[in-house]
CSV table of C-alpha atoms in Angstrom, one decimal:
chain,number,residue,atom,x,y,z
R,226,UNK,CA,141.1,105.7,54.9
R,227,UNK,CA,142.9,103.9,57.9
R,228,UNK,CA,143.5,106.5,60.8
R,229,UNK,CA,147.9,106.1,61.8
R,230,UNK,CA,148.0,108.9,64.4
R,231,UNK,CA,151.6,110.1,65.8
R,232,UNK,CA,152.6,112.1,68.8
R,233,UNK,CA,154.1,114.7,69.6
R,234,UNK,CA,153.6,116.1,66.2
R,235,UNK,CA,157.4,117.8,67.1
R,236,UNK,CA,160.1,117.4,69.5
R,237,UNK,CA,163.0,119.7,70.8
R,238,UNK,CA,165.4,117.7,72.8
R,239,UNK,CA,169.2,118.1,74.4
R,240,UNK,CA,172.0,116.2,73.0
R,241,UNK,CA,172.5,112.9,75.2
R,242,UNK,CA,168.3,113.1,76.2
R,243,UNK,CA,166.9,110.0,75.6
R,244,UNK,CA,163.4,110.5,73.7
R,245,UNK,CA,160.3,108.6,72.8
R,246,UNK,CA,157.2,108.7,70.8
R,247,UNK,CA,154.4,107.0,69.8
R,248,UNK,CA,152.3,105.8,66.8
R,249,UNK,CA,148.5,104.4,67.0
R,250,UNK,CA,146.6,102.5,64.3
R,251,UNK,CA,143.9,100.1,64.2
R,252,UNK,CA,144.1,97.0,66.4
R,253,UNK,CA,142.0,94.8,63.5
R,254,UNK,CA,143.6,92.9,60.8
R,255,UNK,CA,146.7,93.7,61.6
R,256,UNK,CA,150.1,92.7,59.5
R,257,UNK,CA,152.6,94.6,60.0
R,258,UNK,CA,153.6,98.1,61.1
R,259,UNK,CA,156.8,100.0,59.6
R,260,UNK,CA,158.6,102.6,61.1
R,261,UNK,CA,160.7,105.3,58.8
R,262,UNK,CA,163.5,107.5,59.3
R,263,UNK,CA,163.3,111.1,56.4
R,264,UNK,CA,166.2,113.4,57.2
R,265,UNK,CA,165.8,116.8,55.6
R,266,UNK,CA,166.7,116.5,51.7
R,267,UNK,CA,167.1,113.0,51.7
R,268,UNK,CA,164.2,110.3,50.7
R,269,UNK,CA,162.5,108.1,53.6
R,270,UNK,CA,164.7,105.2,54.7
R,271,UNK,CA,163.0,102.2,56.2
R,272,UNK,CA,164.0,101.3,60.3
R,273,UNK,CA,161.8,98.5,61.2
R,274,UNK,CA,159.7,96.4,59.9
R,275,UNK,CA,157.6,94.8,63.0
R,276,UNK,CA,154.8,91.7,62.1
R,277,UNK,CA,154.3,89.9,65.4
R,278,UNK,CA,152.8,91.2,68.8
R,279,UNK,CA,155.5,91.8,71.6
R,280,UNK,CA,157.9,92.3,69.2
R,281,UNK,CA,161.3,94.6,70.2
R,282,UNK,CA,163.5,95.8,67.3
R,283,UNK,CA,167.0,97.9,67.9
R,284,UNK,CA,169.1,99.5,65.3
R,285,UNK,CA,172.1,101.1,67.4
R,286,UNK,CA,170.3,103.5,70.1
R,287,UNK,CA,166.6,103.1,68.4
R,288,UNK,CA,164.7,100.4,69.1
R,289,UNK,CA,160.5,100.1,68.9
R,290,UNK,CA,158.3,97.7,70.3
R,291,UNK,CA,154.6,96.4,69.4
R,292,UNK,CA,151.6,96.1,70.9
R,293,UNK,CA,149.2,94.9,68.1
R,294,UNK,CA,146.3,93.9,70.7
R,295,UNK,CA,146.2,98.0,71.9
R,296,UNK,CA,147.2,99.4,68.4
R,297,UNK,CA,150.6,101.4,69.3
R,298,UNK,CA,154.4,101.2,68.4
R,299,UNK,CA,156.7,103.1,70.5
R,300,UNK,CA,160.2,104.4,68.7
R,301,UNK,CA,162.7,105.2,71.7
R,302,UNK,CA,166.3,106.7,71.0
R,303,UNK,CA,169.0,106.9,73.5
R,304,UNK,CA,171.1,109.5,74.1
R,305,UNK,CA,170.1,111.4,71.3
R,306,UNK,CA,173.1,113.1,68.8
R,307,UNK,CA,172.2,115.8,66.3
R,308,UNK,CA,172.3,113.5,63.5
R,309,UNK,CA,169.0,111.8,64.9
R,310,UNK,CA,167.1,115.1,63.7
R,311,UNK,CA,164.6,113.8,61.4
R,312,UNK,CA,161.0,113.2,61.0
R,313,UNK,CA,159.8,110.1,62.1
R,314,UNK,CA,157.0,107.9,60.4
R,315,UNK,CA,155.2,105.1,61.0
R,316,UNK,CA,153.3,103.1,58.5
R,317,UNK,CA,150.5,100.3,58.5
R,318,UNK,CA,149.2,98.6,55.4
R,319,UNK,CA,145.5,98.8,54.5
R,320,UNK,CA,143.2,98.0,52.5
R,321,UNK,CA,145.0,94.9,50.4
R,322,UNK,CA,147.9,95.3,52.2
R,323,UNK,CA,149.9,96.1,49.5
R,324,UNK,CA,149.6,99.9,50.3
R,325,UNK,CA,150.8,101.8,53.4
R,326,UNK,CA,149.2,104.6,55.2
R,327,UNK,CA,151.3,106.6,57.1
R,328,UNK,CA,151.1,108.8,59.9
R,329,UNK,CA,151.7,112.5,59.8
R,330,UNK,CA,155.4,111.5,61.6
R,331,UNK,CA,157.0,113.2,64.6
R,332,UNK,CA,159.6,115.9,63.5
R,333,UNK,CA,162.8,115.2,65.9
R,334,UNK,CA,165.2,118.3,66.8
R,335,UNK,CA,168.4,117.5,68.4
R,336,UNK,CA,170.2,120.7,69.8
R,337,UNK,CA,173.8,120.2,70.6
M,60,UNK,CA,172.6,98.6,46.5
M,61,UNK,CA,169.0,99.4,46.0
M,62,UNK,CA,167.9,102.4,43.9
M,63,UNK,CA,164.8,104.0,42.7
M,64,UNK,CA,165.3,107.3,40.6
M,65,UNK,CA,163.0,109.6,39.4
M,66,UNK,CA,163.3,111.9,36.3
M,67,UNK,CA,163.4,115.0,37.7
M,68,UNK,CA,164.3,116.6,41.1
M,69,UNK,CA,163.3,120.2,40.4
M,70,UNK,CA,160.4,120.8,37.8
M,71,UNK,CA,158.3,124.0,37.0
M,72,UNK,CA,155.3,124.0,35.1
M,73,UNK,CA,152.3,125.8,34.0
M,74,UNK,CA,148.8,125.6,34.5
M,75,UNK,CA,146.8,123.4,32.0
M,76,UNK,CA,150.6,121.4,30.8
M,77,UNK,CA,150.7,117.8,30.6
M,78,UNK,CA,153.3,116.4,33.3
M,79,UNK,CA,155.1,113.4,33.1
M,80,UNK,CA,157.3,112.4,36.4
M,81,UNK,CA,158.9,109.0,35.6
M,82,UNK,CA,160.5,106.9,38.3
M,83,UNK,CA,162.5,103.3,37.9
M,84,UNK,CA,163.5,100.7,40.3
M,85,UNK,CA,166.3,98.2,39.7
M,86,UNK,CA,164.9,96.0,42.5
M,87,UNK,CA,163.0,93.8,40.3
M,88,UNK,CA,159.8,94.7,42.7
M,89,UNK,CA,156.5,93.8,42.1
M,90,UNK,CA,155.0,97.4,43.9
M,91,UNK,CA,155.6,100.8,43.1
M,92,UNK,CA,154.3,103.6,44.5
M,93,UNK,CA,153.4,107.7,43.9
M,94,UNK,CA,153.1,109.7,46.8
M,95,UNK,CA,152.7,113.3,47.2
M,96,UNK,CA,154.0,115.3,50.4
M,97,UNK,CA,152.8,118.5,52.1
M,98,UNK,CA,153.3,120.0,54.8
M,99,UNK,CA,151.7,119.1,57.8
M,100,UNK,CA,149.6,116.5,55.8
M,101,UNK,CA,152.7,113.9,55.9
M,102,UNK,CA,152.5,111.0,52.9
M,103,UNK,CA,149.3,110.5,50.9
M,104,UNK,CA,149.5,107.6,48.2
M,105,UNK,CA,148.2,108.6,45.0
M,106,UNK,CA,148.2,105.4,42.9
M,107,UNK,CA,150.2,102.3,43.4
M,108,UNK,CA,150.7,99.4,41.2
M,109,UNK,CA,151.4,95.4,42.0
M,110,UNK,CA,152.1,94.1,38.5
M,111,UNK,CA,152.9,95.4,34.8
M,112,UNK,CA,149.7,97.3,33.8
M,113,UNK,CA,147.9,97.1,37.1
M,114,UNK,CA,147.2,100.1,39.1
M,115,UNK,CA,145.0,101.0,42.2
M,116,UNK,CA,143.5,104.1,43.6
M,117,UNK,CA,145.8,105.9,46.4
M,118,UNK,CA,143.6,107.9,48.7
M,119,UNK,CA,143.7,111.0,46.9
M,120,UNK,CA,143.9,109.9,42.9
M,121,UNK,CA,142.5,113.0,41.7
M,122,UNK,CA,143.7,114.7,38.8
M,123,UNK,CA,146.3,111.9,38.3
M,124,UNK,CA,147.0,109.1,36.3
M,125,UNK,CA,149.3,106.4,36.1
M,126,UNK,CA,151.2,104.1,33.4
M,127,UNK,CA,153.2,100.4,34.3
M,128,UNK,CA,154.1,99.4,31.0
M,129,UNK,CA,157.1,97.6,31.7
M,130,UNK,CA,158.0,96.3,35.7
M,131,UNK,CA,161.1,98.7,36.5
M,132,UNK,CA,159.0,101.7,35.7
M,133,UNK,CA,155.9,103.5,37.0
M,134,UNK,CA,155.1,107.0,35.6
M,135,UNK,CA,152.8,109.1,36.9
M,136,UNK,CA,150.6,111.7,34.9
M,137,UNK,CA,149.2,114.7,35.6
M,138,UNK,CA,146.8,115.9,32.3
M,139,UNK,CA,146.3,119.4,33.4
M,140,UNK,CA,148.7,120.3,35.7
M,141,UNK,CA,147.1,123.0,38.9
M,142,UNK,CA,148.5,125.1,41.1
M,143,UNK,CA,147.4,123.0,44.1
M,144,UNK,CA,149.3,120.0,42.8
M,145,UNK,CA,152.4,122.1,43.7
M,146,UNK,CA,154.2,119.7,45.8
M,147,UNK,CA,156.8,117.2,46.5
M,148,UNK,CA,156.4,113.7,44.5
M,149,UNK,CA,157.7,110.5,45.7
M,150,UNK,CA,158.2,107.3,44.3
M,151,UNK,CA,158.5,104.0,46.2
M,152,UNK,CA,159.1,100.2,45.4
M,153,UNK,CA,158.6,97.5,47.5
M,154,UNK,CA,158.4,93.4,47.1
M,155,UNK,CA,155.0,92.0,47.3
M,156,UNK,CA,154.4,91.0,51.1
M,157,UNK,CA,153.0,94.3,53.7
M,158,UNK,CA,155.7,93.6,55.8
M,159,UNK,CA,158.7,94.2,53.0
M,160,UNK,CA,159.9,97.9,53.7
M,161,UNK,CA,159.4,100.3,51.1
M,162,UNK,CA,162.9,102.1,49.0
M,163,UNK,CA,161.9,105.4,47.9
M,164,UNK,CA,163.4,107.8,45.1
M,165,UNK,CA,164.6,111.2,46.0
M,166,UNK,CA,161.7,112.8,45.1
M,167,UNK,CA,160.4,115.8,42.4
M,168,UNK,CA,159.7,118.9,43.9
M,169,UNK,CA,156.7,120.1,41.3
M,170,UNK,CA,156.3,123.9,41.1
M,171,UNK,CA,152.7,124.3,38.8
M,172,UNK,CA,152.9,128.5,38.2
């Protein structure tokens, strides 16, 4: 089983903070590396999808970027509004890389 | 627009039933996808299938099985339902490559009494 590890496991921030976190996964045979929004009583929705080293991806005030030589992803959101509340997951294929594991996500709380 | 449905959103069953959750994707995908989700334990893959009557092992296939008879639809079983497979079910698809994203269903929240 391929170790994804995210932190902080949960986050309490201000409306208008700008926030960031972080997911880990195994530096070897790497192809890709999938980031997920899953807002409470809705289904998962995909962010980014990131295949190449150095890559930055943005989506309104989220973007992530890739380090695929240290094994992290960070997902930053600025000036965050209560509708950013969600949990957070990041994903890696393993195994035949048709399968994802993902990471325990980080739970996002947005106060107004 | 993209859409995977499952059968059920709510389902409540007792120990020792046969359970059938039943999820469809209009997306012509080759990969579908059963995962279960519990609390602090985030997403764990059950089975997952890449073509009509292939299947592989998720990392916790236990107590499951799964049927791909026809493309759009991937059913997952449980034979003798338990209390600790009380949880929430999700169903994904996904085109064949690792880095197409994964469409999920809205899930089956399985109560096993």
């Amino acid at each position: 089983i391929l170790n994804v590890e995210q932190s902080p496991q949960s986050l309490h921030v201000q409306e208008g903070d700008s926030t960031n976190f972080t997911c880990s996964f195994p530096s070897s045979n790497f192809y890709a590396l999938h980031w997920y929004r899953w807002e409470t009583a809705k289904s998962p929705e995909a962010l980014f999808v990131m295949t190449l080293n150095g890559d930055e991806k943005k989506k309104g005030r989220i973007s992530a970027t890739l380090n695929t030589k240290e094994g992290y992803s960070y997902l930053y959101i600025k000036g965050s509004q209560p509708e950013d509340s969600a949990t957070y997951l990041c994903a890696f294929p393993g195994g035949s890389a048709r399968q994802l594991t993902f990471g325990s996500g980080t739970q996002l709380t947005v106060l107004p | 627009d993209v859409k995977v449905t499952q059968s059920s959103r709510y389902l409540v069953k007792r120990t020792g039933e046969k359970v059938f959750l039943e999820c469809v994707q209009d997306m012509d995908h080759e990969n579908m996808f059963w995962y279960r989700q519990d609390p602090g334990l985030g997403l764990r893959l059950i089975y997952f299938s890449y073509d009509v009557k292939m299947k592989e092992k998720g990392d916790i296939p236990e107590g499951y099985s799964v049927s791909r008879e026809k493309k759009e639809r991937f059913s997952l079983i449980l034979e003798s339902a338990s209390t600790n497979q009380t949880s929430m079910y999700l169903c994904a698809s996904s085109g064949a490559a690792s880095y197409n994203e994964q469409f999920f269903g809205p899930g089956t929240r399985l109560t096993v009494l």
